[in-house]
Amino acid sequence: MESIKNIQEEIVDEFSMFEDWMQRYEYMIELGKSLPLIEEQYRVDENLIKGCQSKVWLHSKLDGNKVIFTADSDAIITKGIVAILIRSFSHQEPQAILDADTNFIDEIGLKEHLSPTRANGLVSMVKQIKMYALAYQAKLN
Amino acid sequence: MSHTNIDIKKIRKDFPILSRKVNGKPLVYLDNAATSQTPQQVIDVIVDYYQNYNANIHRGVHSLSQEATDAYEEAREKIRTHFNAKHKEEIIFTSGTTHGINLVANGFSNLLKKGDEVLVSALEHHSNIVPWQMLCEKSGAKLKVIPMTPQGELDKLAFAELFSENTKLVFVNHVSNALGTVNPIQEIIAKAREVGAAVLIDGAQAAPHIKADVQALDVDFYVVSAHKICGPTGVGVLYGKKEWLEKLPPYQGGGEMIDQVSFEKTTYAGLPHKFEAGTPNICGGIAFGAALDYMNAIGFEAIAEYEYELLKYATQQLLEIEGLKIYGTSADKTAVISFNIEGIHPYDIGTIVDKLGVAVRTGHHCAQPIMDYFKIPGTVRASFSFYNTKEEVDVLVESVKKAKMMLS
């Protein structure tokens, strides 16, 4: 598996091909549509990250020493960003997840979606990803 | 829309913000139900206050304090005239509608007892539900809800049955913030009179469109915020009938509301100061008066007529989009359109149209019970003002079409 940094650079590269916001959003919407849906059994309230505007479901499991995340959202643009975050953080070791940041979201021009005031559940989702990583790391040690 | 008495070109020039761009596109501001924009005439009053006579009011003997006090009290008088209150002291300055509601709810917690009932409507904003839940928890009174119909109107048959001799307080908004429905407050007040209940009307959403006459309505309390009527945020007014305001205990302790203080006993100041503890939003109050001057110069009849035309046009145009559904279809509504497109989340539509310069609100509009009723996560809400144009409606419709294309 590639490092988180490499994956994020790849995503920045992909987005740099687009000339305007519409193309970026259309791509993000595509990503949202192609995100493997969370298994129905995990699309439950316990995995719900509540945003005022859109909902995000996040499920995690440990596979060997890697954390696997699956996620979903009821809004397609939110889901597109969820897809980008999952691609960046899933199948990684807990420590790598804890060390990583989400600055690449700024670089691809989607900063506003990760604003704490946006209330779409994404900021809480990143926090939750880190919490899971922390918990799995404690379990592994 | 040349047949109305609105000189739209002249009016738009009064609002500097309307000429700015958002995301590279001309701003189309359709979130007026959340807050209205401020005309230069009101901005000038705010600037003049801070440049020329900023001082604390009511206590100072110096000239600045006197000037500020005079301007603040003059604003109170303008507001009294606007709402046709009988007495000036029936106009209490607040920080906004929510503050006014809490002030009344808090006052009633001492007047209600177990077995009493408080009626609220199903069309309420969260800030209108929570204070009454708290009041009922505190006093042991029971909270009853007037149900709504699929058109987003209050169910008249049901509400008649909810009134009884136990009903002590009725709380309804004049206009629903989520759907724009104008509620039959006259009938509700008449019904309340029959059983001797007090009525508080939330006029926040009505005030920009309808000039309420509190004496003609015979309403006990009426609350508004300045920022929905071209005034600044952080200031509003509670109108209360004198006999009620005298009966209710003060809400907060502090400066202004006190007559005499010793450690044994404090006597309270008379109305309206009894409810105006601490240094108020002086500039805001003065600007509120200026905002009402501005709106009255245009005239509420002209505003209502113009907005109705906009509403009619926007409704027709939006309904041509396949899969678009409007929530709140009462014949009597203000210029608010709450809608969804089948299979698309309102948040996604709001995000795309924002990129196109169109400001609408998405979400549950702090009215989750209404969204639960329709079984939807929220809506896209476009709310119009007298400074919006038909051309802006066209931009909205084109933007929504574009969003639909991208998202489906």
Coordinates of C-alpha atoms in Angstrom, one line a residue:
Chain A
M1 CA 0.0 0.0 0.0
E2 CA 1.2 3.5 -0.8
S3 CA 1.9 5.9 1.9
I4 CA -0.8 8.5 2.8
K5 CA 1.4 11.2 1.6
N6 CA 1.7 9.6 -1.8
I7 CA -2.0 9.0 -2.1
Q8 CA -2.7 12.6 -1.2
E9 CA -0.2 13.8 -3.8
E10 CA -1.9 11.6 -6.4
I11 CA -5.3 13.1 -5.5
V12 CA -3.8 16.7 -5.8
D13 CA -2.4 15.7 -9.2
E14 CA -5.8 14.4 -10.4
F15 CA -7.5 17.5 -9.4
S16 CA -4.9 19.8 -11.0
M17 CA -6.1 18.6 -14.4
F18 CA -9.4 20.4 -14.0
E19 CA -9.8 23.9 -15.2
D20 CA -12.7 25.2 -13.1
W21 CA -14.8 24.4 -10.1
M22 CA -17.5 22.7 -12.2
Q23 CA -15.1 20.0 -13.4
R24 CA -13.7 19.5 -9.9
Y25 CA -17.2 19.1 -8.5
E26 CA -18.3 16.8 -11.3
Y27 CA -15.3 14.6 -10.6
M28 CA -16.1 14.7 -6.9
I29 CA -19.7 13.7 -7.6
E30 CA -18.4 10.8 -9.7
L31 CA -16.1 9.8 -6.8
G32 CA -19.1 10.0 -4.5
K33 CA -21.1 7.7 -6.7
S34 CA -18.3 5.1 -7.0
L35 CA -17.5 5.0 -3.3
P36 CA -18.2 1.4 -2.2
L37 CA -21.2 1.7 0.0
I38 CA -20.9 0.9 3.6
E39 CA -22.5 -2.5 4.3
E40 CA -26.1 -2.0 5.3
Q41 CA -25.5 -3.5 8.8
Y42 CA -23.0 -0.7 9.5
R43 CA -25.2 2.1 8.2
V44 CA -26.7 2.5 11.7
D45 CA -27.0 5.2 14.3
E46 CA -24.0 4.0 16.2
N47 CA -21.8 4.8 13.2
L48 CA -23.6 8.1 12.4
I49 CA -21.6 11.3 12.5
K50 CA -24.2 14.0 12.7
G51 CA -23.8 17.2 10.8
C52 CA -26.6 19.8 10.8
Q53 CA -26.8 19.6 7.0
S54 CA -25.7 16.2 5.8
K55 CA -25.1 12.9 7.6
V56 CA -22.0 10.7 7.4
W57 CA -21.7 7.1 8.5
L58 CA -18.2 5.7 9.2
H59 CA -17.3 2.2 10.1
S60 CA -13.8 0.8 10.8
K61 CA -12.2 -2.5 11.4
L62 CA -8.7 -3.8 12.0
D63 CA -7.2 -6.1 9.3
G64 CA -3.8 -7.3 10.5
N65 CA -2.1 -4.1 11.4
K66 CA -4.1 -1.9 9.0
V67 CA -7.3 0.0 9.6
I68 CA -10.0 -0.4 7.0
F69 CA -12.6 2.3 6.8
T70 CA -15.9 2.3 4.9
A71 CA -18.2 5.2 4.9
D72 CA -21.3 6.8 3.3
S73 CA -23.2 10.1 3.3
D74 CA -26.7 11.1 2.4
A75 CA -25.5 14.1 0.3
I76 CA -23.5 13.3 -2.8
I77 CA -21.0 16.2 -2.5
T78 CA -20.2 15.2 1.0
K79 CA -19.9 11.6 -0.1
G80 CA -17.4 12.7 -2.7
I81 CA -15.2 14.2 -0.1
V82 CA -15.8 11.2 2.1
A83 CA -14.5 9.0 -0.8
I84 CA -11.3 11.2 -1.0
L85 CA -10.7 10.9 2.8
I86 CA -11.3 7.1 2.7
R87 CA -8.9 6.7 -0.2
S88 CA -6.3 8.6 1.8
F89 CA -6.8 7.0 5.2
S90 CA -8.1 3.5 4.7
H91 CA -5.7 0.4 4.6
Q92 CA -3.1 2.3 6.6
E93 CA -1.4 1.6 9.9
P94 CA -2.7 3.5 12.9
Q95 CA 0.4 5.5 13.5
A96 CA 0.5 6.7 9.9
I97 CA -3.1 7.8 10.2
L98 CA -2.3 9.7 13.4
D99 CA 0.7 11.4 11.8
A100 CA -1.2 12.5 8.7
D101 CA -3.1 15.7 8.0
T102 CA -5.8 16.9 5.6
N103 CA -4.0 19.9 4.1
F104 CA -4.3 18.4 0.7
I105 CA -8.0 19.2 0.8
D106 CA -7.0 22.9 0.7
E107 CA -4.8 22.3 -2.2
I108 CA -7.5 20.8 -4.3
G109 CA -9.8 23.8 -3.7
L110 CA -12.3 22.1 -1.4
K111 CA -11.2 23.8 1.8
E112 CA -14.7 25.2 2.5
H113 CA -16.1 21.6 2.9
L114 CA -13.8 20.9 5.8
S115 CA -14.6 24.1 7.6
P116 CA -15.9 23.5 11.2
T117 CA -18.8 25.9 10.5
R118 CA -20.0 23.9 7.4
A119 CA -21.9 21.4 9.6
N120 CA -21.7 18.7 7.0
G121 CA -20.2 16.1 9.4
L122 CA -16.8 16.0 7.6
V123 CA -14.7 17.7 10.3
S124 CA -16.2 15.2 12.9
M125 CA -15.5 12.4 10.5
V126 CA -11.7 13.2 10.3
K127 CA -11.7 13.4 14.1
Q128 CA -13.4 10.1 14.3
I129 CA -10.9 8.5 11.9
K130 CA -8.1 9.7 14.2
M131 CA -9.9 8.4 17.3
Y132 CA -10.3 4.9 15.7
A133 CA -6.6 5.0 14.7
L134 CA -5.6 5.9 18.3
A135 CA -7.8 3.1 19.7
Y136 CA -6.4 0.5 17.3
Q137 CA -2.9 1.6 18.0
A138 CA -3.4 1.1 21.7
K139 CA -4.9 -2.3 20.9
L140 CA -1.9 -3.3 18.8
N141 CA 0.8 -2.3 21.3
Chain B
M1 CA -43.3 44.4 -12.9
S2 CA -43.8 48.0 -13.7
H3 CA -47.3 48.0 -12.5
T4 CA -46.3 47.9 -8.8
N5 CA -45.2 51.0 -6.9
I6 CA -41.6 49.7 -6.4
D7 CA -38.8 51.6 -8.1
I8 CA -36.6 48.6 -8.1
K9 CA -33.5 50.3 -9.7
K10 CA -33.5 53.0 -7.1
I11 CA -34.1 50.5 -4.3
R12 CA -31.2 48.2 -5.3
K13 CA -28.9 51.2 -5.3
D14 CA -29.7 51.6 -1.6
F15 CA -28.1 48.3 -0.8
P16 CA -24.3 48.3 -1.4
I17 CA -24.0 44.6 -0.8
L18 CA -26.2 43.7 -3.7
S19 CA -23.5 44.8 -6.2
R20 CA -20.8 42.5 -4.9
K21 CA -19.8 39.2 -6.4
V22 CA -19.7 35.8 -4.8
N23 CA -17.5 33.1 -6.3
G24 CA -16.9 35.3 -9.3
K25 CA -20.7 35.7 -10.0
P26 CA -23.0 38.6 -9.2
L27 CA -24.6 37.9 -5.8
V28 CA -28.2 36.8 -5.9
Y29 CA -29.3 37.0 -2.3
L30 CA -32.3 34.8 -1.6
D31 CA -31.8 34.1 2.1
N32 CA -33.8 37.0 3.3
A33 CA -35.8 34.9 5.8
A34 CA -32.6 34.3 7.7
T35 CA -31.5 37.9 7.6
S36 CA -32.2 40.9 5.4
Q37 CA -29.6 43.2 3.9
T38 CA -29.0 46.7 5.2
P39 CA -29.7 49.9 3.1
Q40 CA -27.2 52.7 3.1
Q41 CA -29.7 54.9 4.9
V42 CA -29.4 52.5 7.9
I43 CA -25.7 52.1 7.6
D44 CA -25.3 55.9 7.7
V45 CA -27.3 56.0 10.9
I46 CA -25.0 53.4 12.5
V47 CA -21.8 55.3 11.3
D48 CA -23.2 58.6 12.5
Y49 CA -23.9 57.2 16.0
Y50 CA -20.4 56.0 16.5
Q51 CA -18.8 59.1 14.9
N52 CA -20.9 61.7 16.6
Y53 CA -22.8 60.7 19.7
N54 CA -21.8 57.3 21.1
A55 CA -22.5 57.4 24.8
N56 CA -24.3 55.4 27.5
I57 CA -27.9 56.4 27.9
H58 CA -30.4 57.3 30.6
R59 CA -27.8 58.0 33.3
G60 CA -25.5 60.7 32.0
V61 CA -26.0 64.4 32.5
H62 CA -23.6 65.3 29.7
S63 CA -24.7 66.3 26.3
L64 CA -23.6 63.2 24.4
S65 CA -25.5 60.9 26.8
Q66 CA -28.6 63.1 26.4
E67 CA -28.3 63.0 22.6
A68 CA -28.0 59.2 22.6
T69 CA -30.9 58.9 25.0
D70 CA -33.1 61.1 22.9
A71 CA -32.3 59.2 19.7
Y72 CA -32.9 55.8 21.4
E73 CA -36.2 56.9 22.9
E74 CA -37.2 58.4 19.5
A75 CA -36.6 55.0 18.0
R76 CA -38.8 53.4 20.6
E77 CA -41.5 55.9 19.6
K78 CA -41.1 55.1 15.9
I79 CA -41.4 51.4 16.7
R80 CA -44.5 52.1 18.8
T81 CA -46.1 54.0 16.0
H82 CA -45.2 51.3 13.5
F83 CA -46.9 48.5 15.4
N84 CA -49.6 50.9 16.7
A85 CA -49.0 50.1 20.4
K86 CA -51.1 52.2 22.8
H87 CA -48.2 53.1 25.1
K88 CA -44.5 53.7 24.5
E89 CA -43.6 51.7 27.6
E90 CA -45.2 48.6 26.0
I91 CA -42.2 48.5 23.6
I92 CA -39.3 46.6 25.3
F93 CA -36.0 46.5 23.5
T94 CA -34.5 43.1 23.4
S95 CA -31.6 41.4 21.7
G96 CA -34.0 39.8 19.3
T97 CA -37.0 37.5 18.9
T98 CA -35.5 34.7 20.9
H99 CA -34.8 37.0 23.8
G100 CA -38.4 38.3 23.8
I101 CA -39.8 34.8 23.8
N102 CA -37.6 33.7 26.7
L103 CA -38.5 36.9 28.6
V104 CA -42.2 36.0 28.4
A105 CA -41.7 32.3 29.0
N106 CA -39.7 33.0 32.1
G107 CA -42.3 35.4 33.4
F108 CA -45.0 32.9 32.9
S109 CA -43.2 30.2 34.8
N110 CA -44.3 31.9 38.0
L111 CA -47.9 32.3 36.8
L112 CA -48.6 28.7 35.6
K113 CA -49.4 25.7 37.7
K114 CA -49.9 22.0 37.3
G115 CA -53.0 21.3 35.1
D116 CA -52.5 24.5 33.0
E117 CA -51.9 24.1 29.3
V118 CA -49.7 25.9 26.9
L119 CA -50.5 25.6 23.2
V120 CA -47.8 25.9 20.5
S121 CA -48.1 25.3 16.8
A122 CA -46.4 22.5 14.8
L123 CA -45.0 25.2 12.5
E124 CA -42.5 26.5 15.1
H125 CA -38.9 27.4 14.9
H126 CA -36.8 25.5 17.5
S127 CA -36.2 28.7 19.5
N128 CA -40.0 28.8 19.9
I129 CA -40.4 25.2 21.1
V130 CA -37.6 24.9 23.6
P131 CA -38.5 27.9 25.9
W132 CA -42.0 26.4 26.3
Q133 CA -40.7 22.9 27.0
M134 CA -38.5 24.5 29.7
L135 CA -41.5 26.5 31.0
C136 CA -43.7 23.4 31.2
E137 CA -41.0 21.4 33.0
K138 CA -40.6 24.2 35.5
S139 CA -44.3 24.9 36.2
G140 CA -45.8 21.5 35.6
A141 CA -48.0 22.8 32.8
K142 CA -48.7 20.7 29.8
L143 CA -47.5 21.5 26.3
K144 CA -50.0 20.8 23.5
V145 CA -49.2 21.1 19.8
I146 CA -51.6 22.5 17.2
P147 CA -51.1 20.0 14.3
M148 CA -50.5 21.0 10.6
T149 CA -52.0 19.9 7.3
P150 CA -50.1 18.6 4.3
Q151 CA -50.3 22.1 2.8
G152 CA -48.3 23.3 5.7
E153 CA -51.2 25.2 7.3
L154 CA -52.4 24.9 10.9
D155 CA -55.2 22.4 11.2
K156 CA -58.1 24.7 12.0
L157 CA -60.5 21.9 13.1
A158 CA -57.9 20.5 15.4
F159 CA -56.9 23.7 17.0
A160 CA -60.5 24.7 17.9
E161 CA -60.7 21.5 20.0
L162 CA -57.4 22.1 21.7
F163 CA -58.6 25.2 23.5
S164 CA -60.1 24.7 27.0
E165 CA -60.4 26.5 30.2
N166 CA -57.0 25.1 31.1
T167 CA -55.4 26.9 28.2
K168 CA -53.4 29.7 29.7
L169 CA -51.0 30.7 27.0
V170 CA -50.9 30.3 23.2
F171 CA -47.8 30.7 21.2
V172 CA -47.8 30.8 17.4
N173 CA -45.7 32.4 14.7
H174 CA -47.3 34.9 12.5
V175 CA -45.5 33.4 9.5
S176 CA -43.6 30.1 9.4
N177 CA -39.9 30.5 8.8
A178 CA -39.5 27.1 7.1
L179 CA -42.6 27.3 4.7
G180 CA -43.7 30.9 4.7
T181 CA -47.3 30.1 5.7
V182 CA -49.2 33.0 7.1
N183 CA -51.0 31.7 10.2
P184 CA -54.6 32.7 11.1
I185 CA -53.6 34.6 14.1
Q186 CA -56.8 36.6 14.3
E187 CA -58.8 33.4 14.7
I188 CA -56.3 32.1 17.2
I189 CA -56.4 35.2 19.3
A190 CA -60.3 35.3 19.2
K191 CA -60.3 31.7 20.4
A192 CA -57.9 32.5 23.2
R193 CA -60.0 35.4 24.3
E194 CA -63.0 33.0 24.7
V195 CA -61.1 30.9 27.2
G196 CA -59.1 33.8 28.8
A197 CA -55.7 32.6 27.6
A198 CA -52.8 35.0 26.8
V199 CA -51.3 35.0 23.3
L200 CA -47.7 35.5 22.2
I201 CA -47.1 35.9 18.5
D202 CA -43.7 35.5 17.0
G203 CA -43.6 38.2 14.3
A204 CA -40.0 37.6 13.2
Q205 CA -40.9 36.3 9.7
A206 CA -44.0 38.5 9.3
A207 CA -42.4 41.8 10.1
P208 CA -40.6 42.2 6.7
H209 CA -43.8 41.6 4.8
I210 CA -46.8 42.5 7.0
K211 CA -47.3 45.6 9.1
A212 CA -48.9 44.2 12.3
D213 CA -51.3 46.4 14.3
V214 CA -51.1 45.1 17.8
Q215 CA -54.2 46.9 19.0
A216 CA -56.3 45.8 16.1
L217 CA -55.1 42.2 16.6
D218 CA -55.7 42.6 20.4
V219 CA -52.6 40.4 20.9
D220 CA -51.0 40.2 24.3
F221 CA -47.4 39.9 23.2
Y222 CA -45.7 40.3 19.8
V223 CA -42.0 39.8 19.2
V224 CA -39.7 40.8 16.3
S225 CA -36.0 41.1 15.4
A226 CA -34.6 44.1 13.6
H227 CA -32.3 42.2 11.3
K228 CA -35.1 40.7 9.3
I229 CA -36.5 44.2 8.5
C230 CA -33.4 45.9 7.1
G231 CA -32.0 46.6 10.6
P232 CA -28.9 45.3 12.4
T233 CA -28.5 42.0 14.2
G234 CA -28.6 41.8 18.0
V235 CA -31.6 44.0 18.6
G236 CA -35.4 43.4 18.6
V237 CA -38.5 44.3 20.4
L238 CA -41.1 42.7 22.6
Y239 CA -44.5 44.4 22.5
G240 CA -46.5 43.5 25.6
K241 CA -49.8 44.9 26.8
K242 CA -49.1 47.1 29.8
E243 CA -51.2 45.1 32.2
W244 CA -49.3 41.9 31.3
L245 CA -45.9 43.6 31.5
E246 CA -46.7 44.9 34.9
K247 CA -47.7 41.5 36.0
L248 CA -44.6 39.7 34.8
P249 CA -41.5 39.7 37.0
P250 CA -38.2 41.1 35.7
Y251 CA -36.2 38.7 33.6
Q252 CA -32.6 39.8 34.3
G253 CA -31.1 41.8 37.2
G254 CA -28.7 44.7 36.5
G255 CA -28.4 48.3 35.6
E256 CA -31.4 50.3 34.2
M257 CA -34.0 47.9 35.7
I258 CA -33.5 49.1 39.2
D259 CA -35.2 51.9 41.1
Q260 CA -33.7 51.7 44.6
V261 CA -31.1 49.2 45.8
S262 CA -30.1 48.3 49.4
F263 CA -29.0 44.9 50.6
E264 CA -32.4 44.4 52.2
K265 CA -34.6 45.2 49.2
T266 CA -34.5 46.4 45.7
T267 CA -37.4 48.1 44.0
Y268 CA -37.7 47.8 40.3
A269 CA -37.9 50.6 37.8
G270 CA -41.1 51.1 35.9
L271 CA -41.8 50.0 32.4
P272 CA -40.1 49.6 30.0
H273 CA -36.8 49.7 32.0
K274 CA -37.9 46.9 34.3
F275 CA -37.1 44.5 31.4
E276 CA -34.1 46.4 30.0
A277 CA -31.3 45.4 32.4
G278 CA -27.8 46.5 31.5
T279 CA -26.5 48.7 28.8
P280 CA -28.7 48.0 25.7
N281 CA -27.7 47.8 22.0
I282 CA -28.1 51.6 21.8
C283 CA -26.9 52.0 18.2
G284 CA -28.9 48.9 17.2
G285 CA -32.1 50.4 18.6
I286 CA -31.6 53.7 16.8
A287 CA -30.8 51.8 13.6
F288 CA -33.9 49.7 14.0
G289 CA -36.0 52.9 14.0
A290 CA -34.2 54.1 10.8
A291 CA -34.9 50.7 9.2
L292 CA -38.6 51.1 9.9
D293 CA -38.5 54.6 8.4
Y294 CA -36.8 53.2 5.3
M295 CA -39.4 50.4 4.9
N296 CA -42.4 52.6 5.6
A297 CA -41.2 55.1 3.0
I298 CA -41.4 52.4 0.4
G299 CA -44.7 51.2 2.0
F300 CA -45.7 47.8 3.2
E301 CA -48.6 47.5 0.7
A302 CA -46.3 48.1 -2.2
I303 CA -43.8 45.7 -0.7
A304 CA -46.4 42.9 -0.3
E305 CA -47.7 43.4 -3.8
Y306 CA -44.3 43.3 -5.4
E307 CA -43.2 40.3 -3.4
Y308 CA -46.4 38.4 -4.2
E309 CA -45.6 38.9 -7.9
L310 CA -42.0 37.6 -7.3
L311 CA -43.4 34.6 -5.4
K312 CA -45.9 33.8 -8.1
Y313 CA -43.3 34.0 -10.9
A314 CA -40.7 32.0 -9.0
T315 CA -43.2 29.3 -8.1
Q316 CA -44.3 28.9 -11.7
Q317 CA -40.7 28.8 -13.0
L318 CA -39.4 26.4 -10.3
L319 CA -42.4 24.0 -10.8
E320 CA -41.3 23.6 -14.5
I321 CA -38.3 21.7 -13.2
E322 CA -39.1 18.0 -13.3
G323 CA -39.1 16.3 -9.9
L324 CA -39.2 19.6 -8.0
K325 CA -41.6 19.6 -5.1
I326 CA -42.6 22.7 -3.1
Y327 CA -43.3 22.3 0.6
G328 CA -45.9 24.7 2.1
T329 CA -48.5 25.4 -0.5
S330 CA -50.9 27.5 1.4
A331 CA -52.7 30.2 -0.6
D332 CA -51.7 32.7 2.1
K333 CA -47.9 32.7 2.3
T334 CA -45.1 35.2 2.2
A335 CA -42.4 35.2 -0.5
V336 CA -40.7 31.9 0.7
I337 CA -40.3 28.8 -1.4
S338 CA -39.1 25.7 0.4
F339 CA -38.4 22.9 -2.1
N340 CA -36.6 19.7 -2.9
I341 CA -35.8 17.8 -6.1
E342 CA -36.5 14.1 -6.0
G343 CA -33.5 12.0 -5.2
I344 CA -31.2 15.0 -4.5
H345 CA -30.1 16.1 -1.1
P346 CA -30.9 19.8 -0.4
Y347 CA -27.3 20.3 0.8
D348 CA -25.9 19.4 -2.6
I349 CA -28.2 21.8 -4.4
G350 CA -27.3 24.6 -2.0
T351 CA -23.6 24.0 -2.5
I352 CA -23.8 24.1 -6.3
V353 CA -26.1 27.2 -6.5
D354 CA -23.7 29.0 -4.1
K355 CA -20.9 28.4 -6.6
L356 CA -23.2 30.2 -9.1
G357 CA -23.6 33.2 -6.8
V358 CA -27.0 32.3 -5.4
A359 CA -27.4 32.4 -1.7
V360 CA -30.2 30.1 -0.4
R361 CA -30.6 28.3 2.8
T362 CA -30.5 24.5 3.0
G363 CA -31.3 22.2 5.9
H364 CA -34.1 21.9 8.4
H365 CA -34.4 25.6 9.1
C366 CA -34.4 25.0 12.8
A367 CA -37.9 23.4 12.3
Q368 CA -37.2 19.7 12.6
P369 CA -40.8 18.8 13.5
I370 CA -41.9 20.1 10.1
M371 CA -39.2 18.1 8.3
D372 CA -40.2 15.0 10.2
Y373 CA -43.8 15.6 9.2
F374 CA -42.8 15.6 5.5
K375 CA -40.2 12.8 6.2
I376 CA -37.4 14.8 4.6
P377 CA -33.9 15.7 5.9
G378 CA -34.5 19.3 5.0
T379 CA -35.3 21.6 2.1
V380 CA -33.7 24.3 -0.1
R381 CA -35.3 27.5 0.9
A382 CA -35.4 30.6 -1.3
S383 CA -36.8 33.6 0.4
F384 CA -37.4 36.9 -1.4
S385 CA -37.4 40.5 -0.5
F386 CA -38.6 43.7 -2.2
Y387 CA -35.1 44.3 -3.5
N388 CA -35.0 41.0 -5.4
T389 CA -35.9 41.0 -9.1
K390 CA -37.5 38.7 -11.7
E391 CA -34.0 38.4 -13.3
E392 CA -32.7 37.1 -10.1
V393 CA -35.5 34.5 -10.0
D394 CA -34.3 33.4 -13.5
V395 CA -30.7 33.0 -12.2
L396 CA -32.0 30.9 -9.3
V397 CA -34.0 28.7 -11.7
E398 CA -31.1 28.3 -14.1
S399 CA -28.8 27.5 -11.2
V400 CA -31.1 24.9 -9.8
K401 CA -31.4 23.3 -13.2
K402 CA -27.6 23.2 -13.5
A403 CA -27.3 21.7 -10.0
K404 CA -29.9 19.1 -11.0
M405 CA -28.0 18.2 -14.1
M406 CA -24.7 17.8 -12.2
L407 CA -26.2 15.9 -9.3
S408 CA -28.5 13.4 -11.0

